[in-house]
PDB file of C-alpha atoms in Angstrom:
ATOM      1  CA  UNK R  24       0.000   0.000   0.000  1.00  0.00           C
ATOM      2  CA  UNK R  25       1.652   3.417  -0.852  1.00  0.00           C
ATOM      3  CA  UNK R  26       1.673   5.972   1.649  1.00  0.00           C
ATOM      4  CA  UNK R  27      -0.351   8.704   0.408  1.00  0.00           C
ATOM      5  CA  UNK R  28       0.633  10.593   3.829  1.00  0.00           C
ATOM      6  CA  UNK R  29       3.696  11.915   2.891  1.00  0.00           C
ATOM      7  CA  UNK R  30       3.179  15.629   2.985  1.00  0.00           C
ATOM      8  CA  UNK R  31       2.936  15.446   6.699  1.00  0.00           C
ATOM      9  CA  UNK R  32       6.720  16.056   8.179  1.00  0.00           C
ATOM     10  CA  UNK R  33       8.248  13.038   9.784  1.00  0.00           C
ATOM     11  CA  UNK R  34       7.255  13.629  13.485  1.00  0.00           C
ATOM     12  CA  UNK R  35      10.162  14.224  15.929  1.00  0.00           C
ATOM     13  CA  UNK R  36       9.901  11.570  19.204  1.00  0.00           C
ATOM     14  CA  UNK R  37       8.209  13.494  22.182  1.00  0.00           C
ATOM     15  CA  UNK R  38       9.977  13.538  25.633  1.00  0.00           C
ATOM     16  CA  UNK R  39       7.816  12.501  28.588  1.00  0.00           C
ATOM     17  CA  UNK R  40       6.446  15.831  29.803  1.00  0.00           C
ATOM     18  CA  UNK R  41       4.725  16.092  26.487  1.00  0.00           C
ATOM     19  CA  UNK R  42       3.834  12.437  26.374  1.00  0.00           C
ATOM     20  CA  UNK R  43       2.126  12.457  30.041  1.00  0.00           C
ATOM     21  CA  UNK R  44       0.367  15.815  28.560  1.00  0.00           C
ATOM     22  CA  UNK R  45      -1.056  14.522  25.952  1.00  0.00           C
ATOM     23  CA  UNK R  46      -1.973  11.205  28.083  1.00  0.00           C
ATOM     24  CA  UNK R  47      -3.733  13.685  30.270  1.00  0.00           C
ATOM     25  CA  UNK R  48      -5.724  14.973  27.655  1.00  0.00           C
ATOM     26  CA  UNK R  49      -6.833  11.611  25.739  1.00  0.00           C
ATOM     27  CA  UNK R  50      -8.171   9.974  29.148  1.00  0.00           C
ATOM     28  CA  UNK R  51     -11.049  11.694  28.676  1.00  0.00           C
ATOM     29  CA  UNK R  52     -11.622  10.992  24.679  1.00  0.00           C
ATOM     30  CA  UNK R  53     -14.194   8.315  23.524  1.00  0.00           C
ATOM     31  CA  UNK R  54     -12.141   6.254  20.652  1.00  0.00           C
ATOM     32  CA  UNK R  55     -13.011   7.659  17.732  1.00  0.00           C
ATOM     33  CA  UNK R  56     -13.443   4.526  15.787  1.00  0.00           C
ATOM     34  CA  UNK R  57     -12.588   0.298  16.315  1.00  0.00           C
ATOM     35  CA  UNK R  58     -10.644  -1.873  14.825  1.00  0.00           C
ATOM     36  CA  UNK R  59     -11.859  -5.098  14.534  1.00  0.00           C
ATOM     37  CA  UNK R  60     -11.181  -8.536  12.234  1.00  0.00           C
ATOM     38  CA  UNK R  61     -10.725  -6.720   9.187  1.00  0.00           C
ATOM     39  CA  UNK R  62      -7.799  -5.064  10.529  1.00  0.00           C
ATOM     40  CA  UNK R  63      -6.162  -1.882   8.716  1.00  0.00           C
ATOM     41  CA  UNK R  64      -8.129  -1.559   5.677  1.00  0.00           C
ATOM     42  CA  UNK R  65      -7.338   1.353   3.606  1.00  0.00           C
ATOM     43  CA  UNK R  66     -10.849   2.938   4.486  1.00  0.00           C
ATOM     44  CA  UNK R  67     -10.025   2.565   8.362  1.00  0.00           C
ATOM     45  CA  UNK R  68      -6.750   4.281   7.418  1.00  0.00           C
ATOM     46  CA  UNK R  69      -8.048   7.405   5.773  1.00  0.00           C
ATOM     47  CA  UNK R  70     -10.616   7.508   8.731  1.00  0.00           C
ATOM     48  CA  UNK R  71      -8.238   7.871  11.514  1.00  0.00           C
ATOM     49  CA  UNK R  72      -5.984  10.245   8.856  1.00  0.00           C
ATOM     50  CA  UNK R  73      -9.251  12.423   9.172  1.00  0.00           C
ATOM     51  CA  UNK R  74      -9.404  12.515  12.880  1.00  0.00           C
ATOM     52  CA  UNK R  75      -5.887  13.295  12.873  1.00  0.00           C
ATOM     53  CA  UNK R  76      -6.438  16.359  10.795  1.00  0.00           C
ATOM     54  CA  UNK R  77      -9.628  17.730  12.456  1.00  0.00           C
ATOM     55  CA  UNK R  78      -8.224  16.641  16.234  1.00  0.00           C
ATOM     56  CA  UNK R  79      -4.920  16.314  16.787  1.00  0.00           C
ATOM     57  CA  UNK R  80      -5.097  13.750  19.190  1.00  0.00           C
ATOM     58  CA  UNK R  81      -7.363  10.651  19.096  1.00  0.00           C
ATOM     59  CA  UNK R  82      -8.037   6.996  20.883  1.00  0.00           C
ATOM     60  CA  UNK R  83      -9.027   4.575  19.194  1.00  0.00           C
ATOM     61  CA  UNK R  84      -9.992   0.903  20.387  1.00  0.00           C
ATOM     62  CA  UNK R  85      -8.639  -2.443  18.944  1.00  0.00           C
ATOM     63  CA  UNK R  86     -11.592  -5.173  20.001  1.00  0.00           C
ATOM     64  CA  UNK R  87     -11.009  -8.607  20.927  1.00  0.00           C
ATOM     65  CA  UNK R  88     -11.139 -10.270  17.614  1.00  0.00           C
ATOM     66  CA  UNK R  89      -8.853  -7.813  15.726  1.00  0.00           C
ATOM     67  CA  UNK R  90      -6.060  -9.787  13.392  1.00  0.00           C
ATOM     68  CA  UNK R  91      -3.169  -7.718  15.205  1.00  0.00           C
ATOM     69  CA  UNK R  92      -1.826  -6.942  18.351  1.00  0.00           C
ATOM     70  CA  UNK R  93      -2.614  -3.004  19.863  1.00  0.00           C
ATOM     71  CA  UNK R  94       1.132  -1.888  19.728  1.00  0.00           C
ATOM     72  CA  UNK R  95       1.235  -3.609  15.898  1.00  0.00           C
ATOM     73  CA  UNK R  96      -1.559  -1.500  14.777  1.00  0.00           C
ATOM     74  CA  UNK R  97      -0.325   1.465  16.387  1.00  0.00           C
ATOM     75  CA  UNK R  98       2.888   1.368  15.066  1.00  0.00           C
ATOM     76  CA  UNK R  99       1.960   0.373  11.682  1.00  0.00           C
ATOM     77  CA  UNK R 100      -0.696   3.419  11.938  1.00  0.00           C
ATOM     78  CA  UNK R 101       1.974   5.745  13.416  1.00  0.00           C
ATOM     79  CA  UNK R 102       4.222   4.347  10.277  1.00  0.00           C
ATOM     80  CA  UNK R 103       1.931   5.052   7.724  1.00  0.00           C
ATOM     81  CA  UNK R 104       0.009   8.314   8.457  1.00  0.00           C
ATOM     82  CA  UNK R 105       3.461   9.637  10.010  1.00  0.00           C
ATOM     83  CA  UNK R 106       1.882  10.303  13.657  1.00  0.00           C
ATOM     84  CA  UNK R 107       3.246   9.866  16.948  1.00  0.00           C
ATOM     85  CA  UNK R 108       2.471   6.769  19.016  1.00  0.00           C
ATOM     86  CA  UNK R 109       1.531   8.736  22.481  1.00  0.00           C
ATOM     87  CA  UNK R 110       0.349   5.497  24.692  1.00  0.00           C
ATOM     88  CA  UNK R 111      -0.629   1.687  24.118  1.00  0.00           C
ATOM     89  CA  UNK R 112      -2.723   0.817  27.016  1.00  0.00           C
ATOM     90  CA  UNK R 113      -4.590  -1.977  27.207  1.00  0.00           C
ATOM     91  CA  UNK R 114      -6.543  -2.349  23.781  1.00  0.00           C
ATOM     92  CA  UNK R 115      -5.571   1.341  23.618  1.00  0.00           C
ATOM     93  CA  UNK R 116      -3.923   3.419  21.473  1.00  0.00           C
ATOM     94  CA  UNK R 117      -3.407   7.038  21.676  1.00  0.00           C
ATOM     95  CA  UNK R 118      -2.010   9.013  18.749  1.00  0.00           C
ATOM     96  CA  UNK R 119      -0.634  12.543  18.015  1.00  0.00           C
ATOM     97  CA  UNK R 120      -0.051  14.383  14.697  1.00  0.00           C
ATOM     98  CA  UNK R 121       0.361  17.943  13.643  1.00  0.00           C
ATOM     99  CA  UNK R 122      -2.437  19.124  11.134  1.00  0.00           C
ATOM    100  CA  UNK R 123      -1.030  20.448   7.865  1.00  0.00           C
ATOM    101  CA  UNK R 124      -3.948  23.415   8.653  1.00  0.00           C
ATOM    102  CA  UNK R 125      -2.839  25.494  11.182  1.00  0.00           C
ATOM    103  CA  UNK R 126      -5.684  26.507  11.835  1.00  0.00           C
ATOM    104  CA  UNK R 127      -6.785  23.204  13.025  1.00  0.00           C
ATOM    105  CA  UNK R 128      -3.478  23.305  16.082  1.00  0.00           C
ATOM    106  CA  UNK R 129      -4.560  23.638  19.645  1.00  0.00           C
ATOM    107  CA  UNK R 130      -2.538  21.625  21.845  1.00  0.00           C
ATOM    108  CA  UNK R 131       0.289  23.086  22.446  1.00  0.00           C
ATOM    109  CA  UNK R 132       3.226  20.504  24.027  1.00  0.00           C
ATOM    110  CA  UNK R 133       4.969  21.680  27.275  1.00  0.00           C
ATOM    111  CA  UNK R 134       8.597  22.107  27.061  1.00  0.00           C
ATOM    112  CA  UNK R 135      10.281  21.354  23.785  1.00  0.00           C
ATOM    113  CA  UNK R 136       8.184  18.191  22.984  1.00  0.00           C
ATOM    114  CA  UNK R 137       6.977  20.285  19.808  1.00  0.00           C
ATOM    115  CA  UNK R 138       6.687  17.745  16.648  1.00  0.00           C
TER     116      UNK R 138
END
């Protein structure tokens, strides 16, 4: 599958304050959408690439009968849509990415965890 992601800049690693920050903020969230048995299909893909955009920061859920492991999908997701792996907890995953709009940034990181 070509990445079709790569105008977004290859994100930097965060250091912890931003990391527990961003935690902070996600425990909160509702995932915005599952993955299940069908795994990453190109349609889940663009979805969460959406979420990204408009949010910044989402959750998202990987259920019981998924194909893949949480910390596969996140780090295939993180991989592909070129995002930032924040937290795999659980059936968890929390992920970051700057919007190309910035219009569409509000969190700002504490210290210099900027990506």
């Amino acid at each position: 599958m070509s990445n079709l992601y790569t105008s977004y800049p290859i994100p930097a690693s965060l250091n912890s304050a931003a990391r527990a920050y961003l935690r902070s903020l996600a425990a909160d969230m509702s995932p915005v959408t599952q993955i299940g048995k069908g795994g990453l299909t190109e349609n889940l893909i663009a979805t969460v690439s959406d979420a990204l955009e408009a949010r910044e920061l989402i959750k998202l859920s990987v259920l019981e009968t998924a194909d893949c492991t949480a910390r596969d999908a996140a780090e295939a997701l993180a991989e592909q849509l070129r995002a930032v792996v924040v937290a795999v907890i659980g059936r968890k995953i929390i992920l970051f990415r700057r919007p190309l709009n910035p219009k569409n940034r509000r969190i700002e990181l504490p210290g210099r965890g900027t990506v």
